[in-house]
PDB file of C-alpha atoms in Angstrom:
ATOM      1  CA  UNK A  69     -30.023 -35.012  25.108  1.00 88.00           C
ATOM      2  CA  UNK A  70     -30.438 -33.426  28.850  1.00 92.00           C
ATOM      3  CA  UNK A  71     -28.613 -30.800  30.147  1.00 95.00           C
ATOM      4  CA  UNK A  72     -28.356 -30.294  33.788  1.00 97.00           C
ATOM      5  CA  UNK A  73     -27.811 -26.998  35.638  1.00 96.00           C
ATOM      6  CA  UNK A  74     -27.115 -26.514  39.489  1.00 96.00           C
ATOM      7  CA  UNK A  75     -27.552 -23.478  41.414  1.00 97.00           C
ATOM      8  CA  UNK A  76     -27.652 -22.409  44.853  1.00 98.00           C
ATOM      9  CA  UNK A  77     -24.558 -23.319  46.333  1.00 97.00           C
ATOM     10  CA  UNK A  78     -22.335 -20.832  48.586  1.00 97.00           C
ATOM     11  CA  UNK A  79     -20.806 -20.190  51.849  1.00 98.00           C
ATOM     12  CA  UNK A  80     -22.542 -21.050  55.384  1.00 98.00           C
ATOM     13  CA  UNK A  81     -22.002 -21.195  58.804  1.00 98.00           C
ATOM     14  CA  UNK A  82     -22.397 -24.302  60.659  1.00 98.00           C
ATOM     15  CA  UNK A  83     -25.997 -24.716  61.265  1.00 98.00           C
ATOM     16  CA  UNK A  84     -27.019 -22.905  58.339  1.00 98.00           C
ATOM     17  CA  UNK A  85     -29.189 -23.440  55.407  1.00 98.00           C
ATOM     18  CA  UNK A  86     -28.762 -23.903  51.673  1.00 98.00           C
ATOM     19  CA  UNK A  87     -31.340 -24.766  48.897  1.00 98.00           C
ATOM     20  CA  UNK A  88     -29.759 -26.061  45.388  1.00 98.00           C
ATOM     21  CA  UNK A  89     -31.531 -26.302  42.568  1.00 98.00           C
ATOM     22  CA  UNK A  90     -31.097 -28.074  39.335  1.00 98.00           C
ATOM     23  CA  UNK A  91     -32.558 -27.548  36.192  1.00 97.00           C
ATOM     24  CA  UNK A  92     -33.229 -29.861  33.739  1.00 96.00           C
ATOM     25  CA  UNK A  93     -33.931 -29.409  29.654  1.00 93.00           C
ATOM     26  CA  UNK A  94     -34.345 -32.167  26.984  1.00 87.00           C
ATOM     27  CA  UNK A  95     -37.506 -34.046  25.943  1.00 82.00           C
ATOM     28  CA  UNK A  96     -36.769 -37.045  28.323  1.00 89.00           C
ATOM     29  CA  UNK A  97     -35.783 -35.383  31.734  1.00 92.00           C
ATOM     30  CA  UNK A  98     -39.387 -35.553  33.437  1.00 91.00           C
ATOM     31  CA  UNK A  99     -38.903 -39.718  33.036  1.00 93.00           C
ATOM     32  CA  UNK A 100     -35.754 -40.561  34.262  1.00 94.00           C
ATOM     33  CA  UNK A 101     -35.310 -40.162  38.331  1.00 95.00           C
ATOM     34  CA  UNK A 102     -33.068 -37.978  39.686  1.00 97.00           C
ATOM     35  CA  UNK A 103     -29.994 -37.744  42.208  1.00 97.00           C
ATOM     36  CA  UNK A 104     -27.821 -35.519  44.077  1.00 98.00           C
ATOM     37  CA  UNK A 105     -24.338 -36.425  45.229  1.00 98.00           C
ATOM     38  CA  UNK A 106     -21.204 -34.654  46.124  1.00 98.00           C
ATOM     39  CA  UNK A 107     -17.614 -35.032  46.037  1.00 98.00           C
ATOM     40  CA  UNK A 108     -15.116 -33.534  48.672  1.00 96.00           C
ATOM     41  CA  UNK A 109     -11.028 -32.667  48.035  1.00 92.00           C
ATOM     42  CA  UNK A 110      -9.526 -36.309  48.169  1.00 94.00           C
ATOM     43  CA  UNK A 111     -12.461 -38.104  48.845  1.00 96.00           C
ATOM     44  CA  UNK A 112     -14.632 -40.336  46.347  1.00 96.00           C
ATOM     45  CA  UNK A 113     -18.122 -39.175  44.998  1.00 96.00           C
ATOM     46  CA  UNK A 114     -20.498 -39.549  47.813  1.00 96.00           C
ATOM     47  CA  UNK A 115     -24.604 -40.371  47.193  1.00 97.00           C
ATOM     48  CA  UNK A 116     -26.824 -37.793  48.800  1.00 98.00           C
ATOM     49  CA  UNK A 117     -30.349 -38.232  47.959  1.00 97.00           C
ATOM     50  CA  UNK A 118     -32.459 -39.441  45.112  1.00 97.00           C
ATOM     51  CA  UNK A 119     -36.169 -39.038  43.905  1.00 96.00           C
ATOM     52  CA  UNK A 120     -38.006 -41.260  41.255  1.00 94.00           C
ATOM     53  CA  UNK A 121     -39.229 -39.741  38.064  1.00 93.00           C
ATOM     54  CA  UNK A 122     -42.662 -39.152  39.736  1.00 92.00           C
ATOM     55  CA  UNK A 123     -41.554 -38.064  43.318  1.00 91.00           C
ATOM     56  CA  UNK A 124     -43.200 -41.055  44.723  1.00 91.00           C
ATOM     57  CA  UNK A 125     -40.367 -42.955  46.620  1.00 93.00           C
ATOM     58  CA  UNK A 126     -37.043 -40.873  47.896  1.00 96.00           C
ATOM     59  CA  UNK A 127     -33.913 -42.282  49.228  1.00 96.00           C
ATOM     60  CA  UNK A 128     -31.342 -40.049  51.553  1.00 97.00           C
ATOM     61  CA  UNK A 129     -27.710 -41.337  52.066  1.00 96.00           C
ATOM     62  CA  UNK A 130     -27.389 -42.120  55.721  1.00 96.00           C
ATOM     63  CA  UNK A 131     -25.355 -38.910  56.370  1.00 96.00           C
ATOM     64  CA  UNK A 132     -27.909 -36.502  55.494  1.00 98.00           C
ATOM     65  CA  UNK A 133     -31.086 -38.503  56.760  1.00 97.00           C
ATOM     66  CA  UNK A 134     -33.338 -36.376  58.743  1.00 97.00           C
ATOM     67  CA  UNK A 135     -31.434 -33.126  57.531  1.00 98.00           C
ATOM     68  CA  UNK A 136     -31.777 -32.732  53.960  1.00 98.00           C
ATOM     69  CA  UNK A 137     -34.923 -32.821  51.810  1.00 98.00           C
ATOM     70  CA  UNK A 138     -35.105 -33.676  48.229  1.00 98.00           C
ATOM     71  CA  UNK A 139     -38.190 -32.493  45.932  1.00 97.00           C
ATOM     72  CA  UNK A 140     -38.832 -31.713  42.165  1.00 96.00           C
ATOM     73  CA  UNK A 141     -41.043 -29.383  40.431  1.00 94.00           C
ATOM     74  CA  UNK A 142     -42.768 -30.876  37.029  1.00 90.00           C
ATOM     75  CA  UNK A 143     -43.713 -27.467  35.801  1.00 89.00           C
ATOM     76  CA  UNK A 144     -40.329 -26.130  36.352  1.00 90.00           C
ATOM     77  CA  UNK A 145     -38.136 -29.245  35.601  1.00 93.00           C
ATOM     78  CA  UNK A 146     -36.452 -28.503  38.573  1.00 96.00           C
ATOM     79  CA  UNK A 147     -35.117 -30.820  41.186  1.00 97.00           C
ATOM     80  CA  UNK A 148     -34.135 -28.851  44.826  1.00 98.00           C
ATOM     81  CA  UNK A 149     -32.222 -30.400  47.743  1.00 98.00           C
ATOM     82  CA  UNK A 150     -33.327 -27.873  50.684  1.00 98.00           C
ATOM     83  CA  UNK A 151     -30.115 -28.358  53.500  1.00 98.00           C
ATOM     84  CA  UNK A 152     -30.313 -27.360  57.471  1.00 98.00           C
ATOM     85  CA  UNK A 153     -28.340 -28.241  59.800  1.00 98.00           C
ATOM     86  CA  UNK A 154     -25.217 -27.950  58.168  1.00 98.00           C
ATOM     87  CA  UNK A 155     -21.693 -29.390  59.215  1.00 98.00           C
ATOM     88  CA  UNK A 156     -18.600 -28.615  57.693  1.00 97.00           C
ATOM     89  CA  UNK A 157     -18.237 -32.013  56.973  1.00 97.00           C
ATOM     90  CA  UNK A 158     -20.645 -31.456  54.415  1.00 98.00           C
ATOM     91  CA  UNK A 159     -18.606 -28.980  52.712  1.00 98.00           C
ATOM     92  CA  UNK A 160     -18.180 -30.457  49.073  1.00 98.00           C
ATOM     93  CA  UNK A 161     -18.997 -29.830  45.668  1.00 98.00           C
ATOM     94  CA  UNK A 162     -22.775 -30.922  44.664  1.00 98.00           C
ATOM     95  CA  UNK A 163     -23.810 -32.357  41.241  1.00 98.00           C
ATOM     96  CA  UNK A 164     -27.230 -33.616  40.266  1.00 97.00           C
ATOM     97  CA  UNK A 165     -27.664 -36.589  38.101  1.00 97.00           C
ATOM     98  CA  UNK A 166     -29.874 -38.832  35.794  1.00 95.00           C
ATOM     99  CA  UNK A 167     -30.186 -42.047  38.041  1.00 95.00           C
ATOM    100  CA  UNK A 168     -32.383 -45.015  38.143  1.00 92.00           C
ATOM    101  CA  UNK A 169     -32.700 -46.360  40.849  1.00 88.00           C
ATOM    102  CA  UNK A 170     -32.477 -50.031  42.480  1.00 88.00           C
ATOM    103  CA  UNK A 171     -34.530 -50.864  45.625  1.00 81.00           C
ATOM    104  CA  UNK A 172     -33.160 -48.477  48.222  1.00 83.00           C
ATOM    105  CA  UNK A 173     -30.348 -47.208  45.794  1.00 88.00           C
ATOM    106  CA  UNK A 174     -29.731 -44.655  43.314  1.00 93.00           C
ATOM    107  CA  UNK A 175     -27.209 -45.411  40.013  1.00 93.00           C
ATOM    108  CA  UNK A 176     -26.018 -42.456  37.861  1.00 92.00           C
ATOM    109  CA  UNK A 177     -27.195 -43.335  34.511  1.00 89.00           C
ATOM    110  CA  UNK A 178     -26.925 -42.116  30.827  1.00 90.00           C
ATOM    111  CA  UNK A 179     -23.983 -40.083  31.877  1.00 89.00           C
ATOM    112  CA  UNK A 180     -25.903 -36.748  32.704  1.00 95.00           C
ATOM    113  CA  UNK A 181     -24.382 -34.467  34.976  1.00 96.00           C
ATOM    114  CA  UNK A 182     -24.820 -30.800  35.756  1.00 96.00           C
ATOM    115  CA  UNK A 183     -21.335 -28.870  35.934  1.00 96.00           C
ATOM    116  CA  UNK A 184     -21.595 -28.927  40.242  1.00 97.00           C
ATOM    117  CA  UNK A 185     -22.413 -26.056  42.621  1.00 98.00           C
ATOM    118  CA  UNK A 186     -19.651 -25.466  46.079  1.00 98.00           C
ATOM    119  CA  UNK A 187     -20.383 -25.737  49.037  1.00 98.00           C
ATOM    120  CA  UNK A 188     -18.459 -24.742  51.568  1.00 98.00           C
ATOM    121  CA  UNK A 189     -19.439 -24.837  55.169  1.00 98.00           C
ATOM    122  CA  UNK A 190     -17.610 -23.013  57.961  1.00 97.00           C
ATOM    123  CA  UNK A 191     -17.227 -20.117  60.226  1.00 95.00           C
TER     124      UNK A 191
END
């Protein structure tokens, strides 16, 4: 069993930065690779970024390339998505995931989800 926890989200001002994190507990979370994705009011769940099990290849959806970074910390279990730049178009609420992932693309897998962290971008 994994349980997922994300922190870090809040209210910023255009241009502004946010870090998430997500926490991870259960015996198997350090194999399975990890994504974040968000979900605005009336729109469908959106991939963000995603990092294999051993950090070695990362994928970014195409609207956060260049802005967002994704990273995880073995020793903590802990998976961050550092975000600059921010638009209000990015305002949404942000889950991390259990993926695997497929050539450039990351699958939510196993059905484990953290409970989601807002955020809400504006002035």
């Amino acid at each position: 069993q994994i349980h997922l926890a994300e922190s870090g989200g809040g209210l910023v001002q255009p241009g502004g930065s946010l870090r998430l994190s997500c926490v991870g507990s259960g015996p198997n979370f350090r194999t399975y690779a990890m994504g974040w994705f968000r979900q605005a009011p009336g729109k469908e769940r959106e991939f963000v970024a995603g990092i294999s099990f051993d950090g070695g290849n990362i994928v970014y959806g195409d609207s956060v390339k260049g802005r967002f970074t994704i990273s995880r910390d073995f020793a903590e279990a802990t998976v961050y998505l550092q975000m600059n730049s921010l638009k209000p178009e990015d305002t949404a609420v942000y889950y991390c995931a259990t993926t695997y992932a497929s050539g450039t693309h990351y699958f939510p897998v196993d059905g484990y989800w953290g409970q989601g962290t807002q955020v809400t971008v504006s002035s």
